[in-house]
Short mmCIF file of C-alpha atoms and ligand atoms in Angstrom, two decimals:
data_model
loop_
_atom_site.label_atom_id
_atom_site.label_comp_id
_atom_site.label_asym_id
_atom_site.label_seq_id
_atom_site.Cartn_x
_atom_site.Cartn_y
_atom_site.Cartn_z
CA ASN A 107 49.08 -112.13 5.89
CA ILE A 108 47.02 -108.91 5.78
CA PRO A 109 43.27 -109.44 5.94
CA SER A 110 41.26 -107.89 3.13
CA HIS A 111 39.37 -104.70 3.82
CA PRO A 112 35.77 -105.02 2.70
CA LEU A 113 34.99 -101.29 2.94
CA PRO A 114 34.84 -99.42 -0.36
CA SER A 115 38.10 -97.67 -1.14
CA ASN A 116 36.40 -94.29 -1.33
CA VAL A 117 35.69 -94.48 2.40
CA LEU A 118 39.17 -94.97 3.73
CA SER A 119 42.53 -93.55 2.92
CA LYS A 120 46.02 -94.00 4.29
CA PHE A 121 47.79 -90.96 5.72
CA ASN A 122 51.17 -91.43 7.39
CA ASN A 123 50.48 -95.13 6.97
CA ILE A 124 47.42 -94.81 9.22
CA ILE A 125 43.99 -95.63 7.85
CA MET A 126 41.68 -92.64 8.18
CA PRO A 127 38.35 -91.62 6.67
CA ARG A 128 38.95 -90.42 3.12
CA ALA A 129 36.80 -87.37 3.84
CA TYR A 130 39.64 -86.08 6.04
CA GLU A 131 41.97 -85.86 3.05
CA GLN A 132 41.31 -82.18 2.42
CA PHE A 133 42.18 -80.92 5.87
CA ILE A 134 44.22 -83.55 7.65
CA GLU A 135 47.46 -81.64 7.13
CA SER A 136 46.12 -78.22 8.05
CA ILE A 137 44.60 -79.44 11.32
CA TRP A 138 48.17 -79.48 12.56
CA ASN A 139 48.25 -75.70 12.42
CA ILE A 140 45.02 -74.73 14.13
CA ASN A 141 45.18 -72.40 17.12
CA VAL A 142 44.93 -73.92 20.56
CA TYR A 143 44.15 -71.85 23.67
CA GLU A 144 45.25 -72.51 27.23
CA ASP A 145 41.64 -72.47 28.44
CA ASP A 146 40.56 -75.16 25.93
CA THR A 147 39.55 -78.60 27.17
CA TRP A 148 40.08 -81.48 24.75
CA VAL A 149 38.73 -85.02 25.05
CA ILE A 150 40.85 -87.30 22.89
CA THR A 151 40.27 -91.02 22.43
CA TYR A 152 40.48 -93.95 20.08
CA PRO A 153 36.87 -94.48 18.83
CA LYS A 154 34.43 -96.37 21.08
CA CYS A 155 36.37 -95.94 24.31
CA GLY A 156 33.72 -93.86 26.10
CA THR A 157 34.30 -90.49 24.41
CA THR A 158 30.70 -89.27 24.54
CA TRP A 159 30.29 -90.25 28.17
CA THR A 160 33.49 -88.46 29.18
CA GLN A 161 32.67 -85.39 27.09
CA GLU A 162 29.35 -85.03 28.91
CA ALA A 163 31.05 -85.51 32.29
CA VAL A 164 33.74 -82.93 31.50
CA TRP A 165 31.31 -80.36 30.09
CA GLN A 166 28.93 -80.66 33.05
CA ILE A 167 31.78 -80.42 35.58
CA CYS A 168 33.11 -77.28 33.90
CA ASN A 169 29.63 -75.74 33.68
CA ASP A 170 28.36 -76.29 37.23
CA VAL A 171 26.14 -79.24 36.25
CA ASP A 172 23.83 -77.15 34.10
CA ILE A 173 21.74 -80.14 33.01
CA GLU A 174 18.48 -78.27 32.39
CA GLY A 175 20.00 -75.14 30.84
CA ILE A 176 22.65 -74.96 28.11
CA GLY A 177 23.60 -78.49 29.13
CA SER A 178 20.36 -79.77 27.59
CA THR A 179 21.42 -78.64 24.09
CA PRO A 180 23.03 -81.26 21.83
CA LEU A 181 26.46 -82.34 23.04
CA ARG A 182 27.87 -82.04 19.53
CA GLN A 183 27.18 -78.28 19.65
CA ARG A 184 28.63 -77.79 23.14
CA PHE A 185 31.58 -80.07 22.54
CA PRO A 186 32.20 -80.35 18.78
CA PHE A 187 34.07 -83.17 17.13
CA VAL A 188 36.77 -81.25 15.28
CA GLU A 189 37.26 -83.68 12.38
CA ILE A 190 33.54 -84.18 11.69
CA GLN A 191 32.83 -80.44 11.84
CA ALA A 192 35.61 -79.98 9.30
CA VAL A 193 34.11 -82.66 7.01
CA GLY A 194 30.76 -80.80 7.13
CA ALA A 195 32.39 -77.46 6.36
CA VAL A 196 34.38 -78.87 3.41
CA ALA A 197 31.16 -80.39 2.03
CA HIS A 198 29.67 -76.86 2.04
CA LYS A 199 32.85 -75.45 0.49
CA GLU A 200 33.63 -73.57 3.68
CA ASN A 201 36.88 -73.21 5.59
CA PRO A 202 37.13 -76.45 7.61
CA PHE A 203 38.31 -74.72 10.77
CA GLU A 204 36.30 -71.49 10.75
CA PHE A 205 33.85 -72.94 13.26
CA ILE A 206 36.61 -73.78 15.68
CA SER A 207 38.33 -70.42 15.42
CA GLU A 208 34.96 -68.75 16.02
CA MET A 209 33.96 -70.88 19.01
CA LYS A 210 33.31 -68.96 22.22
CA ARG A 211 36.03 -69.59 24.83
CA PRO A 212 36.53 -71.62 26.91
CA ARG A 213 36.22 -74.19 24.14
CA PHE A 214 35.46 -77.91 24.52
CA ILE A 215 36.77 -80.03 21.67
CA LYS A 216 36.59 -83.75 20.84
CA SER A 217 39.04 -85.57 18.60
CA HIS A 218 39.87 -89.16 17.70
CA LEU A 219 43.08 -88.22 15.89
CA PRO A 220 46.28 -90.07 16.68
CA ILE A 221 49.08 -87.87 17.98
CA CYS A 222 50.78 -87.35 14.61
CA PHE A 223 47.75 -85.45 13.25
CA LEU A 224 46.77 -83.42 16.30
CA PRO A 225 47.44 -79.64 16.38
CA LYS A 226 51.06 -79.03 17.26
CA GLN A 227 50.14 -76.23 19.68
CA LEU A 228 48.61 -78.85 21.99
CA TRP A 229 52.18 -79.57 23.08
CA THR A 230 53.29 -75.96 23.55
CA VAL A 231 50.12 -74.22 24.80
CA GLN A 232 49.22 -77.31 26.83
CA PRO A 233 45.47 -76.99 27.42
CA LYS A 234 43.73 -79.63 29.51
CA ILE A 235 43.47 -82.95 27.67
CA VAL A 236 41.38 -85.82 29.00
CA TYR A 237 42.38 -89.06 27.28
CA VAL A 238 40.06 -92.08 27.63
CA ALA A 239 41.14 -95.70 27.22
CA ARG A 240 39.03 -98.87 27.20
CA GLU A 241 39.71 -102.57 27.48
CA PRO A 242 40.82 -103.49 23.93
CA LYS A 243 38.44 -106.43 23.37
CA ASP A 244 35.44 -104.35 24.46
CA ALA A 245 36.57 -101.40 22.35
CA ALA A 246 36.96 -103.70 19.32
CA ILE A 247 33.49 -105.21 19.76
CA SER A 248 31.94 -101.77 20.12
CA PHE A 249 33.81 -100.62 16.99
CA TYR A 250 32.56 -103.68 15.09
CA HIS A 251 28.95 -102.59 15.80
CA HIS A 252 29.84 -99.05 14.75
CA TYR A 253 31.27 -100.34 11.46
CA TYR A 254 28.28 -102.63 10.91
CA ASN A 255 25.65 -99.99 11.60
CA LEU A 256 27.16 -96.74 10.44
CA TYR A 257 29.61 -97.82 7.74
CA ARG A 258 27.49 -100.74 6.54
CA TYR A 259 30.44 -103.08 6.95
CA ARG A 260 29.29 -106.53 5.87
CA GLY A 261 32.44 -108.57 6.33
CA SER A 262 32.50 -111.20 9.04
CA LYS A 263 33.13 -110.28 12.65
CA GLU A 264 36.30 -112.38 12.48
CA ASN A 265 37.55 -110.39 9.51
CA PHE A 266 36.87 -107.13 11.36
CA LEU A 267 38.75 -108.40 14.41
CA ASP A 268 41.70 -109.36 12.20
CA LEU A 269 41.67 -105.84 10.74
CA PHE A 270 41.54 -104.37 14.23
CA LEU A 271 44.45 -106.53 15.39
CA SER A 272 46.45 -105.45 12.33
CA GLY A 273 45.71 -101.74 12.87
CA LEU A 274 43.80 -101.67 9.58
CA VAL A 275 40.66 -99.98 10.85
CA GLU A 276 40.17 -96.24 10.76
CA HIS A 277 42.38 -94.32 13.19
CA GLY A 278 44.94 -97.08 12.92
CA SER A 279 46.15 -99.33 15.67
CA TYR A 280 44.24 -99.12 18.93
CA TRP A 281 47.44 -100.16 20.78
CA ASP A 282 49.53 -97.42 19.11
CA HIS A 283 46.96 -94.72 19.87
CA ILE A 284 46.77 -95.57 23.56
CA GLU A 285 50.45 -96.29 24.00
CA GLN A 286 51.48 -92.94 22.53
CA PHE A 287 49.32 -90.99 24.96
CA HIS A 288 50.30 -93.15 27.87
CA LEU A 289 53.99 -92.54 27.14
CA LEU A 290 53.45 -88.77 26.86
CA LYS A 291 51.45 -88.50 30.08
CA PRO A 292 54.36 -88.38 32.57
CA HIS A 293 55.86 -85.47 30.62
CA TYR A 294 52.64 -83.46 30.27
CA PRO A 295 50.75 -82.69 33.48
CA ASN A 296 47.97 -81.28 31.26
CA ILE A 297 47.03 -84.85 30.25
CA MET A 298 44.66 -86.89 32.40
CA PHE A 299 44.22 -90.57 31.60
CA VAL A 300 40.73 -91.94 32.32
CA THR A 301 39.49 -95.46 31.71
CA TYR A 302 36.03 -96.59 30.68
CA GLU A 303 36.21 -99.24 33.39
CA ASN A 304 36.81 -96.67 36.14
CA MET A 305 33.97 -94.53 34.82
CA LYS A 306 31.73 -97.59 34.95
CA HIS A 307 32.73 -99.11 38.28
CA HIS A 308 34.03 -96.08 40.23
CA MET A 309 32.12 -93.20 38.74
CA PRO A 310 32.01 -90.83 41.77
CA ARG A 311 35.74 -91.33 42.38
CA THR A 312 36.56 -90.77 38.70
CA LEU A 313 34.38 -87.65 38.60
CA ASN A 314 36.14 -86.31 41.70
CA GLU A 315 39.50 -86.91 40.00
CA LEU A 316 38.23 -85.10 36.92
CA CYS A 317 37.10 -82.17 39.13
CA VAL A 318 40.59 -81.89 40.64
CA PHE A 319 42.21 -82.03 37.21
CA LEU A 320 39.78 -79.45 35.79
CA ASN A 321 40.13 -77.18 38.88
CA LYS A 322 36.43 -77.33 39.63
CA THR A 323 34.57 -77.97 42.87
CA LEU A 324 31.08 -79.45 42.87
CA SER A 325 28.72 -79.52 45.85
CA GLY A 326 27.50 -82.90 47.13
CA LYS A 327 24.12 -82.22 45.51
CA GLN A 328 25.68 -81.34 42.15
CA MET A 329 27.80 -84.48 42.25
CA GLU A 330 24.78 -86.64 43.06
CA LYS A 331 22.86 -85.07 40.17
CA LEU A 332 25.78 -85.59 37.80
CA VAL A 333 26.25 -89.24 38.74
CA SER A 334 22.59 -89.89 38.04
CA HIS A 335 22.69 -87.91 34.77
CA LEU A 336 25.64 -89.99 33.53
CA GLN A 337 24.08 -93.38 34.26
CA PHE A 338 23.81 -95.52 31.15
CA GLU A 339 19.99 -95.68 31.18
CA ASN A 340 19.69 -91.90 31.52
CA MET A 341 22.22 -91.12 28.82
CA LYS A 342 20.57 -93.62 26.51
CA GLU A 343 17.27 -91.77 26.88
CA ASN A 344 18.86 -88.33 26.41
CA PRO A 345 18.32 -87.14 22.81
CA GLY A 346 20.99 -84.45 23.18
CA ILE A 347 23.57 -87.14 23.82
CA ASN A 348 22.23 -90.27 22.08
CA PRO A 349 21.37 -88.58 18.79
CA SER A 350 18.33 -89.82 16.88
CA HIS A 351 19.70 -88.71 13.47
CA LEU A 352 22.13 -91.64 13.56
CA LYS A 353 19.29 -94.04 14.30
CA GLU A 354 17.37 -92.58 11.35
CA THR A 355 20.41 -93.04 9.10
CA VAL A 356 20.68 -96.71 10.08
CA GLN A 357 16.93 -97.26 9.71
CA ARG A 358 17.04 -95.91 6.15
CA HIS A 359 19.12 -98.90 5.07
CA ARG A 360 17.87 -101.35 7.70
CA PRO A 361 14.22 -100.58 8.48
CA GLY A 362 13.16 -101.68 11.95
CA SER A 363 16.74 -101.65 13.26
CA GLU A 364 17.06 -101.32 17.03
CA TYR A 365 20.35 -99.40 16.63
CA THR A 366 21.17 -96.64 19.07
CA PHE A 367 24.58 -94.94 19.37
CA ILE A 368 24.66 -95.67 23.10
CA ARG A 369 24.48 -99.42 22.84
CA ARG A 370 25.21 -101.86 25.67
CA GLY A 371 27.28 -99.81 28.07
CA ILE A 372 28.96 -102.62 29.99
CA THR A 373 32.46 -103.83 30.69
CA ASP A 374 33.41 -107.33 29.44
CA SER A 375 30.95 -107.18 26.53
CA HIS A 376 33.54 -109.25 24.63
CA LYS A 377 32.78 -112.23 26.87
CA ASP A 378 29.61 -113.11 25.01
CA GLU A 379 30.38 -111.28 21.76
CA MET A 380 33.95 -112.24 20.83
CA PRO A 381 34.88 -115.67 19.45
CA LYS A 382 37.12 -117.51 21.92
CA GLU A 383 40.15 -117.71 19.61
CA TYR A 384 40.07 -113.93 19.23
CA ILE A 385 39.96 -113.43 22.99
CA GLU A 386 43.26 -115.30 23.06
CA LYS A 387 44.73 -113.33 20.14
CA PHE A 388 43.73 -110.02 21.72
CA ASN A 389 45.12 -111.01 25.12
CA GLU A 390 48.41 -111.96 23.53
CA MET A 391 48.62 -108.70 21.60
CA THR A 392 47.76 -106.63 24.67
CA LYS A 393 50.25 -108.47 26.82
CA GLY A 394 52.96 -107.85 24.23
CA ARG A 395 52.13 -104.19 23.74
CA PHE A 396 50.95 -103.06 27.18
CA HIS A 397 52.85 -105.26 29.62
CA GLU A 398 55.44 -102.60 30.43
CA LEU A 399 52.81 -99.88 30.60
CA GLY A 400 50.85 -101.87 33.16
CA LEU A 401 47.66 -101.53 31.13
CA TYR A 402 44.92 -104.10 30.47
CA HIS A 403 46.83 -107.38 30.62
P1 LIG B 516 29.15 -100.22 23.71
O1 LIG B 516 29.08 -100.25 22.21
O2 LIG B 516 30.06 -101.29 24.26
O3 LIG B 516 27.83 -100.23 24.38
P2 LIG B 516 32.25 -93.55 22.16
O4 LIG B 516 31.43 -92.47 22.75
O5 LIG B 516 33.70 -93.39 22.34
O6 LIG B 516 31.85 -93.82 20.73
O7 LIG B 516 31.94 -94.88 22.99
C1 LIG B 516 30.73 -95.56 22.82
C2 LIG B 516 30.64 -96.64 23.87
O8 LIG B 516 30.42 -96.03 25.17
C3 LIG B 516 29.45 -97.56 23.62
O9 LIG B 516 29.86 -98.82 24.12
C4 LIG B 516 28.38 -96.89 24.48
O10 LIG B 516 27.28 -97.71 24.78
C5 LIG B 516 29.22 -96.56 25.72
N1 LIG B 516 28.57 -95.57 26.59
C6 LIG B 516 28.10 -94.35 26.27
N2 LIG B 516 27.54 -93.75 27.33
C7 LIG B 516 27.66 -94.62 28.37
C8 LIG B 516 27.25 -94.60 29.75
N3 LIG B 516 26.61 -93.55 30.28
N4 LIG B 516 27.53 -95.69 30.50
C9 LIG B 516 28.19 -96.75 29.98
N5 LIG B 516 28.59 -96.83 28.69
C10 LIG B 516 28.32 -95.78 27.89
#
């Protein structure tokens, strides 16, 4: 009983039985072989779990909270998204990974790839990896808005939620993505598991844990400045982080749209955005998949 996928078939493709953007077709296999360095820092997540927020936190911690200096330049330049950079390079007929091999070290790299596609050296070189998870219903709702605004998905919300439950959205099953990292974590001390909920409700504590993991010490003043910088309202107003080019893209097909990448920024957004029967379906799925992991049930 697989729900139909209303996105055009030129947008999505199946690799390893996982739905991924079709634009990744030309490099998805070679990403496995890119060089990883021990002083890299990677932020890896399933989409919409608080990637951008965590990237900014990690970059600022590692760069002495340089908010007014280099830290004011666009996050996507300081902390590139490896797959999207590769898409851009392929479009210009360039080597998809030249940018990454030419990045100044220490490098900061974002990826949404599931484990099977990530560079194999991540597991031998073992750079620092911060993995971010989010409550599944909230992640699904946030992804629905992403699909609606950026992919012009026009199926019903219910259909999207069925796709999400079946792992038929891009990057595959949310539960698989998170479970795989959670199972690896005890074997790889270079992986830190962060949750959106802890960032939201215990930000100073989570930032202190990140500092310990990243071997950085911040002064009380730097920490105070960072906590304020990372508040939802401040990040929403920050053009380096909440990029206006995405808003312009959305406004081209929906003039007057209020869309911004940084959207609602709350926990439990599913409570007033997810139909009740789906809350039950999601809870059942999460209980089945995450009960033994002790996550989100
Ligand atoms: P919502 O759509 O629920 O608002 P990602 O960066 O992985 O795409 O995640 C995007 C989600 O993180 C969005 O969730 C966005 O609003 C939220 N987010 C980004 N910055 C945030 C912040 N400083 N505080 C709280 N939520 C934030």
